PDB file of C-alpha atoms in Angstrom:
ATOM      1  CA  ILE A   1      53.969-213.793  22.599  1.00 85.00           C
ATOM      2  CA  ASN A   2      56.001-212.169  25.239  1.00 89.00           C
ATOM      3  CA  HIS A   3      55.939-214.590  28.319  1.00 90.00           C
ATOM      4  CA  GLY A   4      58.650-212.257  29.991  1.00 88.00           C
ATOM      5  CA  PRO A   5      57.625-209.799  32.764  1.00 93.00           C
ATOM      6  CA  SER A   6      58.951-206.732  30.678  1.00 92.00           C
ATOM      7  CA  ALA A   7      58.680-205.378  27.226  1.00 92.00           C
ATOM      8  CA  VAL A   8      61.210-206.593  24.497  1.00 89.00           C
ATOM      9  CA  THR A   9      63.083-204.375  21.807  1.00 86.00           C
ATOM     10  CA  MET A  10      62.446-205.876  18.387  1.00 84.00           C
ATOM     11  CA  ASN A  11      64.831-204.904  15.592  1.00 78.00           C
ATOM     12  CA  PHE A  12      62.935-204.442  12.083  1.00 81.00           C
ATOM     13  CA  THR A  13      66.011-203.912   9.866  1.00 84.00           C
ATOM     14  CA  LEU A  14      66.536-206.757   7.216  1.00 90.00           C
ATOM     15  CA  SER A  15      68.228-206.330   4.041  1.00 92.00           C
ATOM     16  CA  ASN A  16      67.566-207.919   0.549  1.00 93.00           C
ATOM     17  CA  PRO A  17      66.325-210.521  -0.153  1.00 94.00           C
ATOM     18  CA  TYR A  18      64.512-209.858   3.040  1.00 94.00           C
ATOM     19  CA  SER A  19      61.992-207.643   4.008  1.00 93.00           C
ATOM     20  CA  VAL A  20      59.390-207.073   6.763  1.00 91.00           C
ATOM     21  CA  VAL A  21      56.175-206.583   4.719  1.00 92.00           C
ATOM     22  CA  SER A  22      53.533-205.921   7.799  1.00 90.00           C
ATOM     23  CA  ARG A  23      53.445-206.431  11.202  1.00 90.00           C
ATOM     24  CA  SER A  24      50.579-206.221  13.918  1.00 90.00           C
ATOM     25  CA  VAL A  25      49.951-203.015  15.647  1.00 89.00           C
ATOM     26  CA  SER A  26      51.005-204.237  19.210  1.00 87.00           C
ATOM     27  CA  CYS A  27      54.820-204.237  17.825  1.00 85.00           C
ATOM     28  CA  SER A  28      54.423-201.338  15.341  1.00 85.00           C
ATOM     29  CA  THR A  29      56.764-199.426  17.372  1.00 86.00           C
ATOM     30  CA  GLY A  30      59.476-201.824  17.890  1.00 85.00           C
ATOM     31  CA  THR A  31      58.601-202.795  21.172  1.00 89.00           C
ATOM     32  CA  LEU A  32      56.185-205.422  22.614  1.00 90.00           C
ATOM     33  CA  GLU A  33      54.999-205.188  26.062  1.00 92.00           C
ATOM     34  CA  ALA A  34      54.683-207.854  28.222  1.00 93.00           C
ATOM     35  CA  LYS A  35      52.075-210.618  27.696  1.00 93.00           C
ATOM     36  CA  LYS A  36      51.478-209.205  24.328  1.00 92.00           C
ATOM     37  CA  ASP A  37      51.659-210.973  20.945  1.00 92.00           C
ATOM     38  CA  CYS A  38      52.997-209.967  17.535  1.00 90.00           C
ATOM     39  CA  ILE A  39      52.833-211.434  14.010  1.00 92.00           C
ATOM     40  CA  ILE A  40      55.309-210.328  11.206  1.00 91.00           C
ATOM     41  CA  THR A  41      55.492-210.790   7.935  1.00 93.00           C
ATOM     42  CA  ILE A  42      58.917-211.398   6.116  1.00 93.00           C
ATOM     43  CA  ARG A  43      59.444-211.835   2.219  1.00 95.00           C
ATOM     44  CA  PHE A  44      62.233-213.667   0.665  1.00 94.00           C
ATOM     45  CA  LYS A  45      62.369-212.111  -2.628  1.00 93.00           C
ATOM     46  CA  PRO A  46      65.621-213.342  -4.332  1.00 92.00           C
ATOM     47  CA  THR A  47      67.498-211.524  -7.485  1.00 89.00           C
ATOM     48  CA  VAL A  48      70.431-213.778  -7.295  1.00 91.00           C
ATOM     49  CA  ASP A  49      70.668-217.539  -7.520  1.00 93.00           C
ATOM     50  CA  GLY A  50      71.907-219.532  -4.639  1.00 94.00           C
ATOM     51  CA  ASP A  51      71.665-219.780  -0.534  1.00 95.00           C
ATOM     52  CA  GLN A  52      70.765-216.770   1.134  1.00 95.00           C
ATOM     53  CA  SER A  53      70.555-216.116   4.872  1.00 95.00           C
ATOM     54  CA  GLN A  54      70.253-213.652   7.517  1.00 94.00           C
ATOM     55  CA  ASP A  55      69.346-213.308  11.273  1.00 91.00           C
ATOM     56  CA  PHE A  56      66.246-211.374  12.666  1.00 86.00           C
ATOM     57  CA  VAL A  57      66.813-210.036  16.285  1.00 82.00           C
ATOM     58  CA  ILE A  58      64.283-210.153  18.944  1.00 81.00           C
ATOM     59  CA  GLN A  59      65.884-208.719  22.248  1.00 78.00           C
ATOM     60  CA  ASP A  60      68.770-211.190  22.115  1.00 80.00           C
ATOM     61  CA  LYS A  61      67.182-213.960  20.455  1.00 83.00           C
ATOM     62  CA  LYS A  62      68.460-214.523  17.205  1.00 88.00           C
ATOM     63  CA  ILE A  63      66.058-216.180  14.497  1.00 89.00           C
ATOM     64  CA  SER A  64      67.882-217.244  11.094  1.00 94.00           C
ATOM     65  CA  LEU A  65      66.180-216.715   8.018  1.00 95.00           C
ATOM     66  CA  THR A  66      67.291-219.105   4.869  1.00 95.00           C
ATOM     67  CA  GLY A  67      66.150-219.324   1.660  1.00 95.00           C
ATOM     68  CA  LYS A  68      67.692-220.650  -2.103  1.00 94.00           C
ATOM     69  CA  GLY A  69      67.210-218.025  -4.970  1.00 92.00           C
ATOM     70  CA  LEU A  70      66.192-219.509  -8.121  1.00 88.00           C
ATOM     71  CA  THR A  71      66.131-216.537 -10.540  1.00 74.00           C
ATOM     72  CA  ASN A  72      65.060-218.541 -13.590  1.00 75.00           C
ATOM     73  CA  GLY A  73      63.030-221.443 -11.888  1.00 60.00           C
TER      74      GLY A  73
END
């Protein structure tokens, strides 16, 4: 939910093994208006073993995504 008084910009660019698979209509343009909410579904689909991380940025807030790839597990 954008509790602020103005719209925020959202960057939906992620690289493998992360991808945005869906997002709600309220944020489909990359902008979330004030007092609106947004649901984003992010998929983690590793192709190599080991720890993997990436940042997802909403305005100036960084959300760290982390996962562990187990290709034979």
